[in-house]
CSV table of C-alpha atoms in Angstrom, one decimal:
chain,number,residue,atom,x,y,z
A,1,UNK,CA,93.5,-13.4,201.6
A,2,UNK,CA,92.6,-10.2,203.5
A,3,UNK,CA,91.2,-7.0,201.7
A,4,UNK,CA,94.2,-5.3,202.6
A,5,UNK,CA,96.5,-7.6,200.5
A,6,UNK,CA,94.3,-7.6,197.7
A,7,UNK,CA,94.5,-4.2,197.3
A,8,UNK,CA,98.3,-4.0,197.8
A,9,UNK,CA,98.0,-6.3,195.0
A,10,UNK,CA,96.3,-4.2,193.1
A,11,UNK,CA,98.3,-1.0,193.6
A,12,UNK,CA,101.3,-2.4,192.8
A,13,UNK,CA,103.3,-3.0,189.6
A,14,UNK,CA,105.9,-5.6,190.3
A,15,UNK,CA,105.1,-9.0,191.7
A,16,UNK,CA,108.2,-10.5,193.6
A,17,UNK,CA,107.7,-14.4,195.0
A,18,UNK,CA,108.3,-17.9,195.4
A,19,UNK,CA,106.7,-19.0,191.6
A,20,UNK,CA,104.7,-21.6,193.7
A,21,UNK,CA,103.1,-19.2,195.6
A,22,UNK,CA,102.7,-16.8,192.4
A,23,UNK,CA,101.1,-19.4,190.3
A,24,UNK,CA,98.3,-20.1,193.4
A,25,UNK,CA,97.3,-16.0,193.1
A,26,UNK,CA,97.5,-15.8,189.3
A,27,UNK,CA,94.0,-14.7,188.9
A,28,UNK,CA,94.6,-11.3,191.2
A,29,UNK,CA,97.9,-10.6,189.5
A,30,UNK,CA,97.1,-11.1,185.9
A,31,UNK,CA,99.2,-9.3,183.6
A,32,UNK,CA,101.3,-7.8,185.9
A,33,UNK,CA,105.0,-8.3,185.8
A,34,UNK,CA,106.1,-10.8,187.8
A,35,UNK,CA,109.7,-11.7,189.5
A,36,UNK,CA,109.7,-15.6,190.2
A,37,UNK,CA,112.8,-17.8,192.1
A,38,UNK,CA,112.9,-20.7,193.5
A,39,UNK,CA,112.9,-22.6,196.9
A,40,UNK,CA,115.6,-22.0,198.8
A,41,UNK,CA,116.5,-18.4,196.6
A,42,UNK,CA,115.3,-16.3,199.9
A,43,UNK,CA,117.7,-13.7,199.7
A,44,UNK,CA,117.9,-13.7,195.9
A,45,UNK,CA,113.8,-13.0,196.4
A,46,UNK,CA,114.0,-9.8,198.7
A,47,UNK,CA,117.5,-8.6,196.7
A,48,UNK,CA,115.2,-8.2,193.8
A,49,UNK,CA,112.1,-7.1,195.8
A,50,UNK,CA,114.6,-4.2,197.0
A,51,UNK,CA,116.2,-3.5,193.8
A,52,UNK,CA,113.0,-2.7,192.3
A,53,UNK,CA,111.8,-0.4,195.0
A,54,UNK,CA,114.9,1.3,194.9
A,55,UNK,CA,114.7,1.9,191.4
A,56,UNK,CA,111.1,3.3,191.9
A,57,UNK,CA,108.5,0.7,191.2
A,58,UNK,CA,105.6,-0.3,193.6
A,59,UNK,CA,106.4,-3.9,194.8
A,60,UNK,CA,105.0,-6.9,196.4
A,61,UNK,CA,106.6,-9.5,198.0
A,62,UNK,CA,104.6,-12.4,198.4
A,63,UNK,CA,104.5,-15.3,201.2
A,64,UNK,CA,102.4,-17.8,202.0
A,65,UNK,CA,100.6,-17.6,204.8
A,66,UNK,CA,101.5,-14.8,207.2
A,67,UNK,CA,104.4,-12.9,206.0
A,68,UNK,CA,105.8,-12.2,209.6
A,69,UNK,CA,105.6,-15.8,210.4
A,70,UNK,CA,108.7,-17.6,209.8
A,71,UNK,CA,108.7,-15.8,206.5
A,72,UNK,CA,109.9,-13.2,204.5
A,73,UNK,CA,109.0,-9.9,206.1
A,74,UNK,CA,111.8,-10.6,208.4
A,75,UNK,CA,114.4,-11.2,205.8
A,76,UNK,CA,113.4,-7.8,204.0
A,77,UNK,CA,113.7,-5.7,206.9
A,78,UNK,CA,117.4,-7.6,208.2
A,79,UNK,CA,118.9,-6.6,204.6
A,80,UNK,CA,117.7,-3.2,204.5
A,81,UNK,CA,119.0,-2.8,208.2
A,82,UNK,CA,122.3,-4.5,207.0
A,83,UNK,CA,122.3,-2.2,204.2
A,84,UNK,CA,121.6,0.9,206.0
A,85,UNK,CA,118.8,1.6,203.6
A,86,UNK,CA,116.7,3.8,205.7
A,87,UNK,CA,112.8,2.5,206.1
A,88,UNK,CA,110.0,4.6,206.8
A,89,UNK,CA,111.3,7.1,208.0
A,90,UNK,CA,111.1,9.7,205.0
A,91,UNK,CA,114.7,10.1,204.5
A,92,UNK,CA,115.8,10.7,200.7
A,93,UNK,CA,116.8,7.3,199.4
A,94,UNK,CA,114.9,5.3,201.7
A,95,UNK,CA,112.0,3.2,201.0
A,96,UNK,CA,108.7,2.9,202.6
A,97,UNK,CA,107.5,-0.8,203.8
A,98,UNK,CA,104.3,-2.2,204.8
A,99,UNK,CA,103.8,-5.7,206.2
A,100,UNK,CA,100.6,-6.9,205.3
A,101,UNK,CA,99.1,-10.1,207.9
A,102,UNK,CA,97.8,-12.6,206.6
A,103,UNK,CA,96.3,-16.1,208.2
A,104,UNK,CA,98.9,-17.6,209.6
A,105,UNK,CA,99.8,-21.8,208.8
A,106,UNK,CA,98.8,-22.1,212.2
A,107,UNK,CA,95.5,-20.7,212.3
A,108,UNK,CA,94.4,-22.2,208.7
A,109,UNK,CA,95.5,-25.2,210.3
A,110,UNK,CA,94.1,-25.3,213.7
A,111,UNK,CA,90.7,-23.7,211.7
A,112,UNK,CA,90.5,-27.4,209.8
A,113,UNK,CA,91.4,-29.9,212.6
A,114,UNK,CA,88.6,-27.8,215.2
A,115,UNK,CA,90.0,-25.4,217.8
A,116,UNK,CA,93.5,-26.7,218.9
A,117,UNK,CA,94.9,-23.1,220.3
A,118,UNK,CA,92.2,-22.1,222.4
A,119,UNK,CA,95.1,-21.9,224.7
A,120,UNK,CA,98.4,-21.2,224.8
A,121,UNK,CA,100.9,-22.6,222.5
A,122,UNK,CA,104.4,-22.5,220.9
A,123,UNK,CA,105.4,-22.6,217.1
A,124,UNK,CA,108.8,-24.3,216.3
A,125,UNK,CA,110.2,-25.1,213.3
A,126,UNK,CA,112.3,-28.2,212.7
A,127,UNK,CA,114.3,-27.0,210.0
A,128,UNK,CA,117.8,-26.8,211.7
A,129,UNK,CA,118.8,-25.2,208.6
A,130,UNK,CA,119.8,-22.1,209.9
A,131,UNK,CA,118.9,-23.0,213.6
A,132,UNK,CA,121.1,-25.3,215.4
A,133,UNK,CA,119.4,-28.3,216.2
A,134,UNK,CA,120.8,-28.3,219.7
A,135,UNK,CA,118.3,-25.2,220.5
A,136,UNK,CA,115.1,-26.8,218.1
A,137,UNK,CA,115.8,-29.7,220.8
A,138,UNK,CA,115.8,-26.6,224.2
A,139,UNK,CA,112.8,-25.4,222.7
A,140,UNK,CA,110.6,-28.6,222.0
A,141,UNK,CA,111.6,-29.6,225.7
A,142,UNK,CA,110.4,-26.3,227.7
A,143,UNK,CA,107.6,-26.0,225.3
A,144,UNK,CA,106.4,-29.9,226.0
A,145,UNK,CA,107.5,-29.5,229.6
A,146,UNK,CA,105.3,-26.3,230.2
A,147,UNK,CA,102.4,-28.0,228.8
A,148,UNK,CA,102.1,-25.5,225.6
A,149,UNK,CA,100.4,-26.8,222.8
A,150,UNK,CA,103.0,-27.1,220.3
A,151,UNK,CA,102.5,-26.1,216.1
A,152,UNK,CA,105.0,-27.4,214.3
A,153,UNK,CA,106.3,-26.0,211.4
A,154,UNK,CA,108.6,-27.6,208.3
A,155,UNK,CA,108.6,-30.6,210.0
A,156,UNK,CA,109.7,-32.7,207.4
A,157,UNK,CA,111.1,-32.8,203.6
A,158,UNK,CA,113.0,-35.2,201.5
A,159,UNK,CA,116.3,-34.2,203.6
A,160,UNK,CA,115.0,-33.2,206.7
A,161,UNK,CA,113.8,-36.8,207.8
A,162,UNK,CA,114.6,-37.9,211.3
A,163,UNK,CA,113.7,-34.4,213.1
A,164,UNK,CA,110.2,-35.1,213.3
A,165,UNK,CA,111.0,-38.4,215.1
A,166,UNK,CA,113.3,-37.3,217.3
A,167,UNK,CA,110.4,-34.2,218.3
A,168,UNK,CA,107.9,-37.3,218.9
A,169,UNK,CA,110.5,-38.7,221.7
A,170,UNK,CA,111.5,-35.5,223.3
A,171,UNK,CA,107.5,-34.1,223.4
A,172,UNK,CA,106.6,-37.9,224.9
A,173,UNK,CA,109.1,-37.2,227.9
A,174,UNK,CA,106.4,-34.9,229.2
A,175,UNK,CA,103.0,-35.7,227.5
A,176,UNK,CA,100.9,-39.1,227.4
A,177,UNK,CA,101.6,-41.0,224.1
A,178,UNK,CA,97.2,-40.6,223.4
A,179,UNK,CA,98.0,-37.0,223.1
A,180,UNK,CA,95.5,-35.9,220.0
A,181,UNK,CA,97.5,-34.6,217.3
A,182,UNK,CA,96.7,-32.9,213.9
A,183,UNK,CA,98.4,-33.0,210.9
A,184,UNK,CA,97.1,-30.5,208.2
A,185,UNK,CA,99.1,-30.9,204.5
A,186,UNK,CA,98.2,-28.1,201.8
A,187,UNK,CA,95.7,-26.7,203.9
A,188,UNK,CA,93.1,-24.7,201.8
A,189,UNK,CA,94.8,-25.8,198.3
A,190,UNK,CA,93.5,-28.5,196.0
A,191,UNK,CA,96.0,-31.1,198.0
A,192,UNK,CA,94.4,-30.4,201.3
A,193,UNK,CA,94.4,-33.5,203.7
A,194,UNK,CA,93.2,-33.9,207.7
A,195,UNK,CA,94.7,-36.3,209.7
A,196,UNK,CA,94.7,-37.0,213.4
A,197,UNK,CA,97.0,-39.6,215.2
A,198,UNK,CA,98.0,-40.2,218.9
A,199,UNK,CA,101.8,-38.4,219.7
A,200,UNK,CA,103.2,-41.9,220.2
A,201,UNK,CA,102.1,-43.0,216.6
A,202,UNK,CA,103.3,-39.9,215.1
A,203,UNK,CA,106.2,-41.3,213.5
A,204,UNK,CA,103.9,-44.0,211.3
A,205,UNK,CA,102.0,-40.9,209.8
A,206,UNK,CA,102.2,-39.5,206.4
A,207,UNK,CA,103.9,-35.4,206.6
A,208,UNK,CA,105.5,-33.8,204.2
A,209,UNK,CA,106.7,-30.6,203.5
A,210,UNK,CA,103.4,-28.4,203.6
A,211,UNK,CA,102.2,-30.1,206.3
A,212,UNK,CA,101.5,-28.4,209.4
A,213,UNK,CA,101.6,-30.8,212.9
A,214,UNK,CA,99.7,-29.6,215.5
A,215,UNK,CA,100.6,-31.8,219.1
A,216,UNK,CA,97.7,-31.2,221.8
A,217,UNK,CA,98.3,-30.0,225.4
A,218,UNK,CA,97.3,-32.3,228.6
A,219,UNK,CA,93.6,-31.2,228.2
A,220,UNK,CA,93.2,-31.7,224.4
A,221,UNK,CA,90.8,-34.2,223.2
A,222,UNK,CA,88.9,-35.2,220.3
A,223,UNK,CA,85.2,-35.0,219.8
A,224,UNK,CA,83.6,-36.1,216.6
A,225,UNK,CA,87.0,-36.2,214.9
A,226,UNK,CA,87.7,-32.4,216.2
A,227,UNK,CA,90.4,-31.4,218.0
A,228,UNK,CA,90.2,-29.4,221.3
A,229,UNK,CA,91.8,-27.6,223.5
A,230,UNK,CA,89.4,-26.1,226.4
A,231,UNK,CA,90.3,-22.7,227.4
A,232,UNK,CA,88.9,-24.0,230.8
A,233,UNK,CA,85.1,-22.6,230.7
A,234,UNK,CA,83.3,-25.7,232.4
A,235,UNK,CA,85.5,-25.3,235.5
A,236,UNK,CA,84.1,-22.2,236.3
A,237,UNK,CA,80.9,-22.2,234.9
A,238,UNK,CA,77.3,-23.9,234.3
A,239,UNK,CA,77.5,-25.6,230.6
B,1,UNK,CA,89.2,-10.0,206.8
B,2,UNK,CA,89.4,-12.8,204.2
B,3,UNK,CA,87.1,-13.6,201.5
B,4,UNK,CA,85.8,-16.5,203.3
B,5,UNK,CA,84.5,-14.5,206.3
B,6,UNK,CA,82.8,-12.3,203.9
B,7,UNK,CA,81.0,-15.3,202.3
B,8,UNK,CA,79.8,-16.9,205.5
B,9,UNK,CA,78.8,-13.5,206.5
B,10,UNK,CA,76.8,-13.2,203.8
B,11,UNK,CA,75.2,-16.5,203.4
B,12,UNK,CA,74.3,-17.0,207.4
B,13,UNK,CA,70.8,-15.7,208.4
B,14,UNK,CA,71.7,-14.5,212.1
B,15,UNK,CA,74.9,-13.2,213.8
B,16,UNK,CA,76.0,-13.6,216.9
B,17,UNK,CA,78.3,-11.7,219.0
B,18,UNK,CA,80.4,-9.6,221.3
B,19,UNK,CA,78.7,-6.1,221.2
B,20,UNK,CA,81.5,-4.2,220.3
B,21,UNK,CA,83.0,-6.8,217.5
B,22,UNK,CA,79.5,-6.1,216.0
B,23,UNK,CA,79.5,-2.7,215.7
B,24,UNK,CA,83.5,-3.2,213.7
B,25,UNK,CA,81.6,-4.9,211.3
B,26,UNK,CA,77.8,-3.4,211.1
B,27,UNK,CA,78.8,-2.5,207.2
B,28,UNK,CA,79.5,-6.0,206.2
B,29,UNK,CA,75.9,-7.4,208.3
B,30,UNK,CA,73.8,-4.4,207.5
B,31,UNK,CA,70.5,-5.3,208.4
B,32,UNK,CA,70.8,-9.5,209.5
B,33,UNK,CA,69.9,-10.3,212.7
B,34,UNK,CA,71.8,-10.0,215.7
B,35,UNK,CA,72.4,-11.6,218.8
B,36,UNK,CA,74.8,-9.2,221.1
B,37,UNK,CA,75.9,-9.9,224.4
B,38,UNK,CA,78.7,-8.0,226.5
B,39,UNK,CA,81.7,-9.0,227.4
B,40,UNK,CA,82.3,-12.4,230.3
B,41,UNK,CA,79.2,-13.9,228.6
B,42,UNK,CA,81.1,-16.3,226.4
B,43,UNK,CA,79.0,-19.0,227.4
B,44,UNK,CA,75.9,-17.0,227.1
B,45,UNK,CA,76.9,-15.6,223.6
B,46,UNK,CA,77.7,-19.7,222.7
B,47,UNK,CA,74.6,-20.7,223.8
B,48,UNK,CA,72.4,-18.2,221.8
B,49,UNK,CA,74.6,-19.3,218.6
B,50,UNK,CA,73.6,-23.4,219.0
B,51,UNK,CA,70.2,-22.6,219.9
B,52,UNK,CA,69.7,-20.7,217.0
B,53,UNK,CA,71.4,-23.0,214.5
B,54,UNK,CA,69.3,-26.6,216.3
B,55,UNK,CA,66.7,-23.8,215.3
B,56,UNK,CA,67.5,-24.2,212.0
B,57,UNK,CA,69.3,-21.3,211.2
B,58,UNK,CA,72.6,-20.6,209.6
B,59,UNK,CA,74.3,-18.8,212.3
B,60,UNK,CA,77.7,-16.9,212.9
B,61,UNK,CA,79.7,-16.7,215.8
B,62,UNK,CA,82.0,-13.0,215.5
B,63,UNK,CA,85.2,-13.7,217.5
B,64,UNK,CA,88.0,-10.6,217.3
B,65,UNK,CA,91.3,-11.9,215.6
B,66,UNK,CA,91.6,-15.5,214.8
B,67,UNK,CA,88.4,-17.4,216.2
B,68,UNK,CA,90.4,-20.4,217.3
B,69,UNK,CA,93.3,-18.7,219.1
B,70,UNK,CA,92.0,-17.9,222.7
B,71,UNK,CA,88.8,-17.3,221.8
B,72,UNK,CA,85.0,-18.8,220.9
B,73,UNK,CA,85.7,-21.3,217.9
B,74,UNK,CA,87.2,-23.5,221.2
B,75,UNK,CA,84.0,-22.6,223.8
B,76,UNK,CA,81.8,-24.3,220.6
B,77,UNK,CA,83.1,-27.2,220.2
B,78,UNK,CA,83.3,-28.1,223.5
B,79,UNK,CA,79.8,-27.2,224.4
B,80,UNK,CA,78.6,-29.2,221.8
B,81,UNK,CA,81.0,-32.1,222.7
B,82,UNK,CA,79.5,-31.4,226.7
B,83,UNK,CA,75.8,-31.5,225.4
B,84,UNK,CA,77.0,-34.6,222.6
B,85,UNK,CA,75.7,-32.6,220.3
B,86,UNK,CA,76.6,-34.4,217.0
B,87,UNK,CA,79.1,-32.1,214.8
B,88,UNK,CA,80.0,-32.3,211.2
B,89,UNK,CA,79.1,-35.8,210.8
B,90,UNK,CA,75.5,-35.8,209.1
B,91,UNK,CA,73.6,-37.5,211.9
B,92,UNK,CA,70.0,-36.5,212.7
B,93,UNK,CA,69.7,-33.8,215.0
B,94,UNK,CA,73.3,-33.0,214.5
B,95,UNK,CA,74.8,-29.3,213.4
B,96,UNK,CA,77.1,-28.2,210.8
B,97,UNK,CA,80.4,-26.1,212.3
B,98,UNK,CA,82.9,-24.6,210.2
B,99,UNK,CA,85.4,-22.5,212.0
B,100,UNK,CA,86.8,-19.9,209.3
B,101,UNK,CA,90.5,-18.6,210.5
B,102,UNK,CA,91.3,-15.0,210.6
B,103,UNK,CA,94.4,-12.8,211.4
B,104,UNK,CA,95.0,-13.5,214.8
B,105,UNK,CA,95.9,-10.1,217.3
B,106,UNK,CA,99.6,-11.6,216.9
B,107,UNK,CA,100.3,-11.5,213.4
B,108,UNK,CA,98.4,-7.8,213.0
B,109,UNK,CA,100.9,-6.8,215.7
B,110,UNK,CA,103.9,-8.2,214.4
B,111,UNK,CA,102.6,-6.6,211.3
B,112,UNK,CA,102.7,-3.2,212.6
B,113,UNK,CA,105.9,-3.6,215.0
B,114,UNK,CA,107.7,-5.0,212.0
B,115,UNK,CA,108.6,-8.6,211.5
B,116,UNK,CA,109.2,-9.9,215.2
B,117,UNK,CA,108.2,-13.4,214.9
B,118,UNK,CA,110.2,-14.7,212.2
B,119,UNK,CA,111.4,-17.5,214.6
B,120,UNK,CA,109.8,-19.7,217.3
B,121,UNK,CA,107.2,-18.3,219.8
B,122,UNK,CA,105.4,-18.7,222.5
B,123,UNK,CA,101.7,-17.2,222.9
B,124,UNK,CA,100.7,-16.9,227.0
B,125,UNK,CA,97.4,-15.1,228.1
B,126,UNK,CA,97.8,-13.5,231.3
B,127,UNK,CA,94.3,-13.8,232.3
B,128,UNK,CA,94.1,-16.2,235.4
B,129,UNK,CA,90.3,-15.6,235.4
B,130,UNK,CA,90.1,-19.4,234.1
B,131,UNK,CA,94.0,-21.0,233.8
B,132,UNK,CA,95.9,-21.0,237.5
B,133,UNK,CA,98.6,-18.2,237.8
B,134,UNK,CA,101.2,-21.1,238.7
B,135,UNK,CA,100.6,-22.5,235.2
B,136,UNK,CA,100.7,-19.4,233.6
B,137,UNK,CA,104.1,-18.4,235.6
B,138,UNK,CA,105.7,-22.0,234.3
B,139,UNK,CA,104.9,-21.4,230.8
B,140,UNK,CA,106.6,-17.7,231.1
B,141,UNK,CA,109.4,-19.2,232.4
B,142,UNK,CA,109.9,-22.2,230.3
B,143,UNK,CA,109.4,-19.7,227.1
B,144,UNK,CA,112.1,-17.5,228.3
B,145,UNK,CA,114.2,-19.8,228.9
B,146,UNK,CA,114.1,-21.6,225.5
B,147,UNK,CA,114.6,-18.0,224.2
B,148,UNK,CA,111.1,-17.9,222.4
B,149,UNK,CA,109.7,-15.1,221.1
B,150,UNK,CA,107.0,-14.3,224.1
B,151,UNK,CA,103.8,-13.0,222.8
B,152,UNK,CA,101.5,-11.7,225.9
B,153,UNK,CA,98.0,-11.7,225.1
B,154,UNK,CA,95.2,-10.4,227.8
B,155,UNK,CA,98.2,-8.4,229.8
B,156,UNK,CA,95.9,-6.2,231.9
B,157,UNK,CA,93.0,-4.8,232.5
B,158,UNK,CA,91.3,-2.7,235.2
B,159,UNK,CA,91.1,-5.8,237.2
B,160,UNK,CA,94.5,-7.3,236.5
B,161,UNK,CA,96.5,-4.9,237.3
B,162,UNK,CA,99.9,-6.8,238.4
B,163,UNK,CA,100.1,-10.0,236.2
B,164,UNK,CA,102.5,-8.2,233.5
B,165,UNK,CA,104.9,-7.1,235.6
B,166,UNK,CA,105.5,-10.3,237.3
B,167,UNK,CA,105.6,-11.1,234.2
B,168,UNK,CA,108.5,-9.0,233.2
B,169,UNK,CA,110.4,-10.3,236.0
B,170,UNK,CA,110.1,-13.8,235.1
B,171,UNK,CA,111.2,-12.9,231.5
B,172,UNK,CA,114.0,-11.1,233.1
B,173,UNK,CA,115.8,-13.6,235.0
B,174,UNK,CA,116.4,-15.3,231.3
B,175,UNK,CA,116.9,-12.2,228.9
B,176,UNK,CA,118.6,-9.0,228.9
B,177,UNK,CA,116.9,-5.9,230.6
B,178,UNK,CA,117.6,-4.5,226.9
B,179,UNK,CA,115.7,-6.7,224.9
B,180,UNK,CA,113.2,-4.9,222.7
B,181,UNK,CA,109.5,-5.5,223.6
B,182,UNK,CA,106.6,-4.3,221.3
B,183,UNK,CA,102.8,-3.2,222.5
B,184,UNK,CA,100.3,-2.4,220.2
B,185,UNK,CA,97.2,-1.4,221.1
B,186,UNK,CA,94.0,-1.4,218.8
B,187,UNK,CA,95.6,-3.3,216.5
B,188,UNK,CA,94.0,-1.9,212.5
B,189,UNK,CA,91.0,-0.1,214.7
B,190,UNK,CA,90.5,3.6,215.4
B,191,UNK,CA,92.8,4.0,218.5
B,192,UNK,CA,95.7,2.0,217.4
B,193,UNK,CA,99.1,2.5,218.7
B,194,UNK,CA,102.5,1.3,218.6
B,195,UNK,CA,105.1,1.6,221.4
B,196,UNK,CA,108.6,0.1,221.5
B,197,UNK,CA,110.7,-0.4,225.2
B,198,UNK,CA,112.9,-2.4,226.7
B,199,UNK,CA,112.0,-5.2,229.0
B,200,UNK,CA,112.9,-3.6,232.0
B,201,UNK,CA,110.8,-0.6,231.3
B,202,UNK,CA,107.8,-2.4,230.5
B,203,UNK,CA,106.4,-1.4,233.7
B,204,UNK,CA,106.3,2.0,233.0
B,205,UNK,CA,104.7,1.2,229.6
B,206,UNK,CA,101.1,2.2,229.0
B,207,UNK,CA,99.3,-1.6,228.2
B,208,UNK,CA,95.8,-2.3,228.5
B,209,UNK,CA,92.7,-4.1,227.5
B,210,UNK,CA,93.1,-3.8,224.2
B,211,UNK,CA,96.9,-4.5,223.8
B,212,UNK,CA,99.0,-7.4,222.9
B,213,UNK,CA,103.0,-7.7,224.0
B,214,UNK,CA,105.2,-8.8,221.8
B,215,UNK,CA,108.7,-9.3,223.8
B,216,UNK,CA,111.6,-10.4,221.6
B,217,UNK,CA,114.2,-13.5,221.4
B,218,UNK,CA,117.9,-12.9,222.0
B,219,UNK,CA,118.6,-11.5,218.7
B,220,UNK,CA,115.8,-9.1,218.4
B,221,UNK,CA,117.2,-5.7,217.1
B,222,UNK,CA,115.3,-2.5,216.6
B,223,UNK,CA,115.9,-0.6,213.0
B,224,UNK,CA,114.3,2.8,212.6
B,225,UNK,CA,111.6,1.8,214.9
B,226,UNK,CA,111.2,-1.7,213.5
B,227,UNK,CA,111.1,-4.4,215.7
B,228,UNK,CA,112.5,-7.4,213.8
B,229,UNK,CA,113.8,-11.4,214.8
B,230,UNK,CA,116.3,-12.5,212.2
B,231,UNK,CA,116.2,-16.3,210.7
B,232,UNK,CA,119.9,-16.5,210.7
B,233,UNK,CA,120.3,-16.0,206.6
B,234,UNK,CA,123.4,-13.4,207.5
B,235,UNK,CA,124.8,-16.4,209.2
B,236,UNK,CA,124.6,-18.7,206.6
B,237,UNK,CA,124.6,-16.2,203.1
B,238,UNK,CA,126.1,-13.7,202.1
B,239,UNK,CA,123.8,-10.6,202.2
């Protein structure tokens, strides 16, 4: 957690989140009041969030990870714009909003398996959801096609089963099947587990819903059971 | 900066890095040892860091941002895997790397532009000092046409003075001259500063060293100056 969230934390007096997420920060919210839902309850989440900033209380709204990746600072500012509630702007009746980074999945992710994103990449998420799975499909293609290295984000839950299969085939359409990939579950909680397999064995390995899957570009490669993607340093230079 | 940094900060006897990251953070290293180099002397700055830890130091590495997203946490690993330098796995002679994430220059800026990657994206440095253009031009395209989110990092400096707009034009033959784009500059430092445009005006838009580009998906909207990528909720709940 960054200084800046803890003292948002700090300053404010009502504690709105996923109660998963509010049990893992329990020790920096103490006694505060707290507003818990469940998975799934998104909108419930920032309805409450808003209706206790409207009715003049400070209030967090907590994600995991980074809040402005494929998470809930998006949601918060799409119902106040559908709700013409003016936002930061000073108007009477309007609210003030402050998105706080955080580390991204991604990055605790990629931290853990070595340095997979030392180039460029893509971040698609395999819920379809609320995203057709016609343009999940688009997306994996270009993104395998133009050699991104490709994080891979709710790739699989109790429901959601085939989709990470089905990214396996497309992504192998375009990339060897010895591709290094990383898989990171719970990464930096208690659960926390590392595993790397090649692309083509993908669909034999264990992921669940907090897993993170991380597929290597054309360069990646494993050293020392790191994964790592060379920005491209020993063409042009003396290592 | 999380906890963690601040720990390994802390505990490590000598600290390498980029000048200018160094002097961000000459409260937190008061009076350790430093090892600064300018800027293009990656390899330099990577060397000084595993000579001093086969010394037998504890040694940081300061990277801006995330360290493993475009940036030394990569250069590292693979000079160690070059020089087959054993890493992490207790051998003789071997060294001890932990890479600790960070907020990465994208999710500070989507921070401060509002909550514009909500859904998939795409991260493409325009720096062909070490990646071919032609590679760099694919990626842009393929991203634009899968309707990612297109975050731009490295898109000019004194040196590079014609990659974004090229850029721009690639983007535009698949999105709308209309689409919003985000550019913040000095992300959280000093000088920071937000701008919103549309894509075809990004030309005219002051970017430089310093900035990252944030260009939206289809369904990026502004409200009162917030850039923000819905998830689809108002498609599927009622809000």
């Amino acid at each position: 957690m960054s200084g800046r969230a803890c003292q948002v934390l700090e300053a404010c007096d009502i504690v709105v989140g996923y109660k998963t997420y509010l049990e893992l920060i329990k020790d920096v919210i103490k006694d505060k009041q707290t507003l818990a839902t469940g998975m799934t309850r998104e909108v419930d989440r920032v309805q409450a969030a808003i209706d206790a900033a409207l009715g003049g209380h400070c209030c967090a709204l907590v994600s995991g990870g980074d809040a402005g990746i494929y998470a809930m600072a998006g949601l918060v500012l799409e119902m106040l714009a559908l709700k013409k509630i003016a936002c930061n702007t000073g108007e009477q009746g309007g609210l003030w909003v402050e998105v706080v980074p955080g580390i991204p999945a991604l990055a605790a992710g990629a931290a853990l398996l070595g340095a997979p994103l030392t180039h460029d990449f893509a971040a698609v998420s395999l819920s379809d959801l609320l995203t057709p799975w016609e343009i999940i499909e688009k997306r994996l293609d270009a993104a395998a096609f133009a050699d991104f290295v490709i994080t891979i984000y709710n790739p699989k839950s109790k429901k959601r089963d085939w989709q990470l299969n089905r990214a396996m085939e497309i992504i192998l359409k375009h990339r060897a099947g010895t591709t290094p990939v990383g898989i990171v579950t719970g990464a930096m909680r208690d659960n926390q587990k590392i595993v790397l397999c090649a692309l083509k064995d993908l669909d034999k390995a264990e992921v669940g819903m907090q897993s993170i899957v991380i597929v290597g570009n054309s360069s990646t490669f494993i050293y020392n059971e790191l994964m790592i993607t060379p920005r491209g340093y020993s063409k042009k230079y003396e290592i």
